[in-house]
Amino acid sequence: MRVTSVIRFVVLLITLLGTWFIVQTYFDRTWKVVSLRSWLGATNNPSSKQLPRYECGNQKSCPQNHFAFKIISGAANVVGPSICFNNIVIMSSVKNNVGRGLNIALVNGTSGQLLKANTFDMYSGDINILDTFLQEIKHGTFVLAASYDDAATKMNDKIRAHFVELGSSHVSNLGFRDNWIFLGAKGLKNKSPFEVHIKNDKNTNKYDGWPELLEMEGCAPRKTD
Ligand SMILES: *[C@@H]1O[C@H](CO)[C@@H](O)[C@H](O)[C@H]1NC(C)=O
């Protein structure tokens, strides 16, 4: 009887240990599979790998009553600038309507409709043409500008004053072969938040005689008054 009890005890012990071992291993493995799956899920999720692109290829969507825009300056004297507004590329090398100097698009601030897209040679062009162009801009019009190569040689105080009136803070410092991108509007009460300027400085230039290209995207509030 004693021997039988000992054997029973040993068998029970082995069964319990075996069960514990199997259960422990099973749950351990299940846990690993689950965590591996969620880990794979997190990195394979297309929305985390590839951000959705919004209007103009921008990284953020725009709220209602705003126009998405993206402005890219020229790169050295090699690659032309591009201006996208309301998901339409209105000026680019592909459209063949950009040139060295200042590239300016005028857009109706209420409807978003393109009014004019002109390029002004700021190195050897007639600056009075730009002066007249800026003078005639009507209240509530968006002005989108992108430099290409040199946008400053023919710049004068009259032209600078026009851009200051459109909301520019940097036009007064614009120098030879600086890059400058800007979105302003006629009748703006404050300075425009949409402006980037980089100086041509041989110590910091990305290219030999030019700074790196500039890129800016954002949402311009529709004009209602
Ligand atoms: C802009 O668009 C609005 C609405 O379509 C129109 O009433 C207005 O006359 C336009 N302004 C200009 C300057 O084109």
CSV table of N, CA and C and ligand atoms in Angstrom, one decimal, residues 108-113 115 138-141, ligand 1:
chain,number,residue,atom,x,y,z
A,108,ASN,N,-7.6,85.0,-57.7
A,108,ASN,CA,-8.8,85.6,-57.0
A,108,ASN,C,-8.9,84.9,-55.6
A,109,GLY,N,-8.8,85.7,-54.6
A,109,GLY,CA,-8.8,85.2,-53.2
A,109,GLY,C,-10.2,84.6,-52.8
A,110,THR,N,-11.2,84.9,-53.5
A,110,THR,CA,-12.5,84.4,-53.2
A,110,THR,C,-12.9,83.1,-53.9
A,111,SER,N,-12.6,83.2,-55.2
A,111,SER,CA,-13.0,82.0,-56.1
A,111,SER,C,-11.8,81.0,-56.2
A,112,GLY,N,-10.6,81.5,-56.0
A,112,GLY,CA,-9.4,80.6,-56.2
A,112,GLY,C,-9.0,80.6,-57.7
A,113,GLN,N,-9.7,81.4,-58.5
A,113,GLN,CA,-9.4,81.3,-60.0
A,113,GLN,C,-8.1,82.1,-60.3
A,115,LEU,N,-5.7,84.4,-62.2
A,115,LEU,CA,-6.0,85.6,-62.9
A,115,LEU,C,-4.8,85.9,-63.9
A,138,LYS,N,-5.8,94.0,-57.7
A,138,LYS,CA,-7.0,94.4,-57.0
A,138,LYS,C,-7.1,93.8,-55.6
A,139,HIS,N,-7.8,94.5,-54.7
A,139,HIS,CA,-8.1,94.1,-53.4
A,139,HIS,C,-8.6,92.6,-53.3
A,140,GLY,N,-8.1,91.8,-52.4
A,140,GLY,CA,-8.6,90.5,-52.2
A,140,GLY,C,-7.9,89.5,-53.2
A,141,THR,N,-6.8,89.9,-53.8
A,141,THR,CA,-6.1,89.0,-54.7
A,141,THR,C,-4.9,88.4,-54.0
B,1,LIG,C1,-13.3,87.2,-57.7
B,1,LIG,O1,-14.3,86.2,-57.6
B,1,LIG,C2,-15.5,86.7,-57.1
B,1,LIG,C3,-16.4,85.6,-56.9
B,1,LIG,O2,-16.4,84.7,-58.0
B,1,LIG,C4,-16.0,87.8,-58.0
B,1,LIG,O3,-17.2,88.3,-57.5
B,1,LIG,C5,-15.0,88.9,-58.1
B,1,LIG,O4,-15.4,89.9,-59.0
B,1,LIG,C6,-13.6,88.4,-58.5
B,1,LIG,N1,-12.6,89.4,-58.4
B,1,LIG,C7,-11.6,89.6,-59.3
B,1,LIG,C8,-10.7,90.7,-59.0
B,1,LIG,O5,-11.5,88.9,-60.3
